[in-house]
Amino acid sequence: MRLILLGPPGAGKGTQAARLVEKFKIPQLSTGDMLRAAVKAGTPVGLQAKAVMDAGGLVSDEIVCGIISDRIEEADATNGFILDGFPRTVAQAEALDDMLAKKAMKLDAIIELKVDENALLARIEKRAAETVAAGGTVRADDNPDAFRVRLVAYREQTAPVSAYYASHGVLKTVDGMAPIDQVTAALDAVLG
Ligand code: AMP
């Protein structure tokens, strides 16, 4: 099962992806998580990406496509994967199509979590508060200023990715405003 989860920051992609990991026994490939790990480890990619991520902007297509191209060939992804946070631009979606064709891999589903933009900042603030309560470190970009930039990046660069898949007739949508369990049930229904 090879899936893409699309949706704005705070849509619940990470939460739902974690559940799909359990169900299908395939890894969640979050470019955000991979980039944060690279920043933490101080790798060349991390050093390049840190400032742009902290400000809420998008890392270059070249960097993230390189990361994904390598990652989907690893052994744990043989039976599939869930892409979370990638592709985020139409150029990434086109690059993904090319790399999958070269690797003779096919996508099974592309699902967009539809959410009301007005609810997103509150969700991000809740995530930050829950992280603090659990004794964790809040993401550097989970603050109102960076969030505004992330939302603009979403509207301008990522929303067209949904249109790209819709125009290919392969986009499915699920209501991401419903309670978490209902979203999971809706995803189950879509995935069959
Ligand atoms: P996320 O965890 O998906 O919200 O991603 C956090 C940040 O990592 C984003 O705001 C971007 O700076 C960067 N990032 C993650 N995925 C991508 C991507 N596919 N393309 C460009 N930048 C990305």
PDB file of C-alpha atoms in Angstrom, residues 21-189:
ATOM      1  CA  VAL A  21       1.235   2.526  10.098  1.00  0.00           C
ATOM      2  CA  GLU A  22      -0.335   0.090  12.591  1.00  0.00           C
ATOM      3  CA  LYS A  23      -3.030  -1.036  10.201  1.00  0.00           C
ATOM      4  CA  PHE A  24      -0.906  -1.666   7.119  1.00  0.00           C
ATOM      5  CA  LYS A  25       2.476  -2.312   8.804  1.00  0.00           C
ATOM      6  CA  ILE A  26       4.176   0.172   6.533  1.00  0.00           C
ATOM      7  CA  PRO A  27       6.356   3.148   7.543  1.00  0.00           C
ATOM      8  CA  GLN A  28       5.234   6.758   7.771  1.00  0.00           C
ATOM      9  CA  LEU A  29       7.668   8.843   5.765  1.00  0.00           C
ATOM     10  CA  SER A  30       7.407  12.397   7.042  1.00  0.00           C
ATOM     11  CA  THR A  31       9.805  14.777   5.302  1.00  0.00           C
ATOM     12  CA  GLY A  32       9.275  17.177   8.241  1.00  0.00           C
ATOM     13  CA  ASP A  33      10.426  14.499  10.733  1.00  0.00           C
ATOM     14  CA  MET A  34      13.394  13.579   8.519  1.00  0.00           C
ATOM     15  CA  LEU A  35      14.420  17.216   8.152  1.00  0.00           C
ATOM     16  CA  ARG A  36      14.067  17.831  11.913  1.00  0.00           C
ATOM     17  CA  ALA A  37      16.281  14.781  12.520  1.00  0.00           C
ATOM     18  CA  ALA A  38      18.848  16.174  10.058  1.00  0.00           C
ATOM     19  CA  VAL A  39      18.776  19.558  11.842  1.00  0.00           C
ATOM     20  CA  LYS A  40      19.253  17.854  15.215  1.00  0.00           C
ATOM     21  CA  ALA A  41      22.125  15.737  13.912  1.00  0.00           C
ATOM     22  CA  GLY A  42      23.755  18.801  12.321  1.00  0.00           C
ATOM     23  CA  THR A  43      24.144  17.147   8.906  1.00  0.00           C
ATOM     24  CA  PRO A  44      24.853  19.349   5.835  1.00  0.00           C
ATOM     25  CA  VAL A  45      21.172  19.051   4.829  1.00  0.00           C
ATOM     26  CA  GLY A  46      20.113  19.995   8.348  1.00  0.00           C
ATOM     27  CA  LEU A  47      22.407  23.009   8.437  1.00  0.00           C
ATOM     28  CA  GLN A  48      20.975  24.190   5.121  1.00  0.00           C
ATOM     29  CA  ALA A  49      17.354  23.587   6.105  1.00  0.00           C
ATOM     30  CA  LYS A  50      17.216  24.925   9.670  1.00  0.00           C
ATOM     31  CA  ALA A  51      16.648  28.659   9.111  1.00  0.00           C
ATOM     32  CA  VAL A  52      14.051  28.156   6.410  1.00  0.00           C
ATOM     33  CA  MET A  53      12.157  25.620   8.533  1.00  0.00           C
ATOM     34  CA  ASP A  54      12.223  27.778  11.655  1.00  0.00           C
ATOM     35  CA  ALA A  55      10.733  30.647   9.661  1.00  0.00           C
ATOM     36  CA  GLY A  56       7.992  28.415   8.225  1.00  0.00           C
ATOM     37  CA  GLY A  57       9.216  28.405   4.604  1.00  0.00           C
ATOM     38  CA  LEU A  58       9.760  25.412   2.335  1.00  0.00           C
ATOM     39  CA  VAL A  59      13.064  23.592   1.945  1.00  0.00           C
ATOM     40  CA  SER A  60      14.239  23.207  -1.676  1.00  0.00           C
ATOM     41  CA  ASP A  61      12.551  20.639  -3.903  1.00  0.00           C
ATOM     42  CA  GLU A  62      15.981  19.190  -4.703  1.00  0.00           C
ATOM     43  CA  ILE A  63      16.758  18.395  -1.055  1.00  0.00           C
ATOM     44  CA  VAL A  64      13.427  16.812  -0.177  1.00  0.00           C
ATOM     45  CA  CYS A  65      13.154  14.846  -3.434  1.00  0.00           C
ATOM     46  CA  GLY A  66      16.650  13.433  -2.826  1.00  0.00           C
ATOM     47  CA  ILE A  67      15.678  12.406   0.709  1.00  0.00           C
ATOM     48  CA  ILE A  68      12.473  10.682  -0.435  1.00  0.00           C
ATOM     49  CA  SER A  69      14.036   8.971  -3.434  1.00  0.00           C
ATOM     50  CA  ASP A  70      16.588   7.276  -1.154  1.00  0.00           C
ATOM     51  CA  ARG A  71      14.122   6.569   1.663  1.00  0.00           C
ATOM     52  CA  ILE A  72      11.499   4.711  -0.404  1.00  0.00           C
ATOM     53  CA  GLU A  73      14.146   2.221  -1.496  1.00  0.00           C
ATOM     54  CA  GLU A  74      14.949   1.128   2.049  1.00  0.00           C
ATOM     55  CA  ALA A  75      13.988  -2.385   3.124  1.00  0.00           C
ATOM     56  CA  ASP A  76      11.140  -1.368   5.451  1.00  0.00           C
ATOM     57  CA  ALA A  77       9.350   0.349   2.546  1.00  0.00           C
ATOM     58  CA  THR A  78       9.232  -2.744   0.315  1.00  0.00           C
ATOM     59  CA  ASN A  79       5.544  -3.339   1.096  1.00  0.00           C
ATOM     60  CA  GLY A  80       4.640   0.316   0.875  1.00  0.00           C
ATOM     61  CA  PHE A  81       4.754   3.611   2.725  1.00  0.00           C
ATOM     62  CA  ILE A  82       2.723   6.628   3.760  1.00  0.00           C
ATOM     63  CA  LEU A  83       4.027   9.954   2.544  1.00  0.00           C
ATOM     64  CA  ASP A  84       3.253  12.687   5.083  1.00  0.00           C
ATOM     65  CA  GLY A  85       4.266  16.234   4.157  1.00  0.00           C
ATOM     66  CA  PHE A  86       5.506  15.290   0.692  1.00  0.00           C
ATOM     67  CA  PRO A  87       4.906  16.293  -2.092  1.00  0.00           C
ATOM     68  CA  ARG A  88       4.432  19.921  -1.073  1.00  0.00           C
ATOM     69  CA  THR A  89       4.886  21.570  -4.482  1.00  0.00           C
ATOM     70  CA  VAL A  90       3.748  20.588  -7.972  1.00  0.00           C
ATOM     71  CA  ALA A  91       7.438  20.208  -8.930  1.00  0.00           C
ATOM     72  CA  GLN A  92       7.795  17.629  -6.103  1.00  0.00           C
ATOM     73  CA  ALA A  93       4.654  15.815  -7.299  1.00  0.00           C
ATOM     74  CA  GLU A  94       6.091  15.632 -10.825  1.00  0.00           C
ATOM     75  CA  ALA A  95       9.471  14.483  -9.496  1.00  0.00           C
ATOM     76  CA  LEU A  96       7.688  11.819  -7.439  1.00  0.00           C
ATOM     77  CA  ASP A  97       5.849  10.569 -10.535  1.00  0.00           C
ATOM     78  CA  ASP A  98       9.201  10.283 -12.338  1.00  0.00           C
ATOM     79  CA  MET A  99      10.996   8.516  -9.495  1.00  0.00           C
ATOM     80  CA  LEU A 100       8.145   6.041  -8.983  1.00  0.00           C
ATOM     81  CA  ALA A 101       8.047   5.266 -12.705  1.00  0.00           C
ATOM     82  CA  LYS A 102      11.812   4.634 -12.698  1.00  0.00           C
ATOM     83  CA  LYS A 103      11.512   2.359  -9.677  1.00  0.00           C
ATOM     84  CA  ALA A 104       8.438   0.608 -11.176  1.00  0.00           C
ATOM     85  CA  MET A 105       6.351   1.590  -8.135  1.00  0.00           C
ATOM     86  CA  LYS A 106       2.717   2.703  -8.208  1.00  0.00           C
ATOM     87  CA  LEU A 107       0.675   4.796  -5.775  1.00  0.00           C
ATOM     88  CA  ASP A 108      -2.489   3.205  -4.386  1.00  0.00           C
ATOM     89  CA  ALA A 109      -4.180   6.297  -2.997  1.00  0.00           C
ATOM     90  CA  ILE A 110      -3.787  10.034  -2.600  1.00  0.00           C
ATOM     91  CA  ILE A 111      -5.997  11.399   0.142  1.00  0.00           C
ATOM     92  CA  GLU A 112      -6.540  14.981   1.160  1.00  0.00           C
ATOM     93  CA  LEU A 113      -7.672  15.851   4.689  1.00  0.00           C
ATOM     94  CA  LYS A 114      -9.966  18.837   4.195  1.00  0.00           C
ATOM     95  CA  VAL A 115     -10.024  21.273   7.100  1.00  0.00           C
ATOM     96  CA  ASP A 116     -11.322  24.721   7.873  1.00  0.00           C
ATOM     97  CA  GLU A 117      -8.303  27.064   7.895  1.00  0.00           C
ATOM     98  CA  ASN A 118      -9.738  28.974  10.864  1.00  0.00           C
ATOM     99  CA  ALA A 119      -9.319  25.888  13.063  1.00  0.00           C
ATOM    100  CA  LEU A 120      -5.670  25.309  12.232  1.00  0.00           C
ATOM    101  CA  LEU A 121      -3.928  27.836  14.471  1.00  0.00           C
ATOM    102  CA  ALA A 122      -5.899  26.531  17.468  1.00  0.00           C
ATOM    103  CA  ARG A 123      -4.811  22.977  16.604  1.00  0.00           C
ATOM    104  CA  ILE A 124      -1.159  23.984  16.351  1.00  0.00           C
ATOM    105  CA  GLU A 125      -1.403  25.792  19.720  1.00  0.00           C
ATOM    106  CA  LYS A 126      -2.987  22.660  21.240  1.00  0.00           C
ATOM    107  CA  ARG A 127      -0.164  20.482  19.851  1.00  0.00           C
ATOM    108  CA  ALA A 128       2.412  22.818  21.416  1.00  0.00           C
ATOM    109  CA  ALA A 129       0.601  22.779  24.798  1.00  0.00           C
ATOM    110  CA  GLU A 130       0.334  18.973  24.756  1.00  0.00           C
ATOM    111  CA  THR A 131       4.031  18.680  23.928  1.00  0.00           C
ATOM    112  CA  VAL A 132       4.932  20.910  26.894  1.00  0.00           C
ATOM    113  CA  ALA A 133       2.585  18.936  29.183  1.00  0.00           C
ATOM    114  CA  ALA A 134       4.325  15.716  28.110  1.00  0.00           C
ATOM    115  CA  GLY A 135       7.713  17.230  28.924  1.00  0.00           C
ATOM    116  CA  GLY A 136       8.747  17.486  25.255  1.00  0.00           C
ATOM    117  CA  THR A 137      10.248  20.313  23.221  1.00  0.00           C
ATOM    118  CA  VAL A 138       7.871  22.416  21.136  1.00  0.00           C
ATOM    119  CA  ARG A 139       8.711  22.555  17.427  1.00  0.00           C
ATOM    120  CA  ALA A 140      10.491  25.783  16.528  1.00  0.00           C
ATOM    121  CA  ASP A 141       7.855  26.447  13.842  1.00  0.00           C
ATOM    122  CA  ASP A 142       4.788  25.803  16.049  1.00  0.00           C
ATOM    123  CA  ASN A 143       4.285  29.466  16.893  1.00  0.00           C
ATOM    124  CA  PRO A 144       1.873  32.029  15.379  1.00  0.00           C
ATOM    125  CA  ASP A 145       4.481  33.883  13.282  1.00  0.00           C
ATOM    126  CA  ALA A 146       5.978  30.808  11.620  1.00  0.00           C
ATOM    127  CA  PHE A 147       2.512  29.314  11.337  1.00  0.00           C
ATOM    128  CA  ARG A 148       1.294  32.245   9.242  1.00  0.00           C
ATOM    129  CA  VAL A 149       4.218  31.721   6.847  1.00  0.00           C
ATOM    130  CA  ARG A 150       3.487  27.971   6.730  1.00  0.00           C
ATOM    131  CA  LEU A 151      -0.118  28.670   5.851  1.00  0.00           C
ATOM    132  CA  VAL A 152       0.889  31.021   3.030  1.00  0.00           C
ATOM    133  CA  ALA A 153       3.327  28.372   1.736  1.00  0.00           C
ATOM    134  CA  TYR A 154       0.479  25.872   1.893  1.00  0.00           C
ATOM    135  CA  ARG A 155      -1.975  28.084   0.013  1.00  0.00           C
ATOM    136  CA  GLU A 156       0.480  29.152  -2.657  1.00  0.00           C
ATOM    137  CA  GLN A 157       2.584  26.037  -3.179  1.00  0.00           C
ATOM    138  CA  THR A 158       0.857  22.997  -1.705  1.00  0.00           C
ATOM    139  CA  ALA A 159      -2.838  23.566  -2.477  1.00  0.00           C
ATOM    140  CA  PRO A 160      -1.963  23.253  -6.220  1.00  0.00           C
ATOM    141  CA  VAL A 161      -0.662  19.726  -5.478  1.00  0.00           C
ATOM    142  CA  SER A 162      -4.240  18.653  -4.650  1.00  0.00           C
ATOM    143  CA  ALA A 163      -5.376  20.214  -7.920  1.00  0.00           C
ATOM    144  CA  TYR A 164      -2.581  18.328  -9.722  1.00  0.00           C
ATOM    145  CA  TYR A 165      -3.789  14.954  -8.420  1.00  0.00           C
ATOM    146  CA  ALA A 166      -7.454  15.904  -8.875  1.00  0.00           C
ATOM    147  CA  SER A 167      -6.772  16.698 -12.535  1.00  0.00           C
ATOM    148  CA  HIS A 168      -5.290  13.209 -12.888  1.00  0.00           C
ATOM    149  CA  GLY A 169      -8.506  11.819 -11.346  1.00  0.00           C
ATOM    150  CA  VAL A 170      -6.711  10.152  -8.452  1.00  0.00           C
ATOM    151  CA  LEU A 171      -7.505  12.435  -5.506  1.00  0.00           C
ATOM    152  CA  LYS A 172      -9.795  11.333  -2.686  1.00  0.00           C
ATOM    153  CA  THR A 173     -10.931  13.680   0.063  1.00  0.00           C
ATOM    154  CA  VAL A 174     -11.832  13.057   3.683  1.00  0.00           C
ATOM    155  CA  ASP A 175     -13.345  15.525   6.167  1.00  0.00           C
ATOM    156  CA  GLY A 176     -10.489  16.328   8.557  1.00  0.00           C
ATOM    157  CA  MET A 177     -12.710  18.425  10.839  1.00  0.00           C
ATOM    158  CA  ALA A 178     -14.461  15.362  12.248  1.00  0.00           C
ATOM    159  CA  PRO A 179     -13.282  13.802  15.560  1.00  0.00           C
ATOM    160  CA  ILE A 180     -10.048  11.790  15.211  1.00  0.00           C
ATOM    161  CA  ASP A 181     -11.756   8.353  15.285  1.00  0.00           C
ATOM    162  CA  GLN A 182     -14.272   9.417  12.656  1.00  0.00           C
ATOM    163  CA  VAL A 183     -11.482  10.623  10.376  1.00  0.00           C
ATOM    164  CA  THR A 184      -9.798   7.229  10.837  1.00  0.00           C
ATOM    165  CA  ALA A 185     -13.082   5.473   9.937  1.00  0.00           C
ATOM    166  CA  ALA A 186     -13.474   7.653   6.852  1.00  0.00           C
ATOM    167  CA  LEU A 187      -9.919   6.801   5.778  1.00  0.00           C
ATOM    168  CA  ASP A 188     -10.643   3.101   6.287  1.00  0.00           C
ATOM    169  CA  ALA A 189     -13.711   3.437   4.089  1.00  0.00           C
TER     170      ALA A 189
END
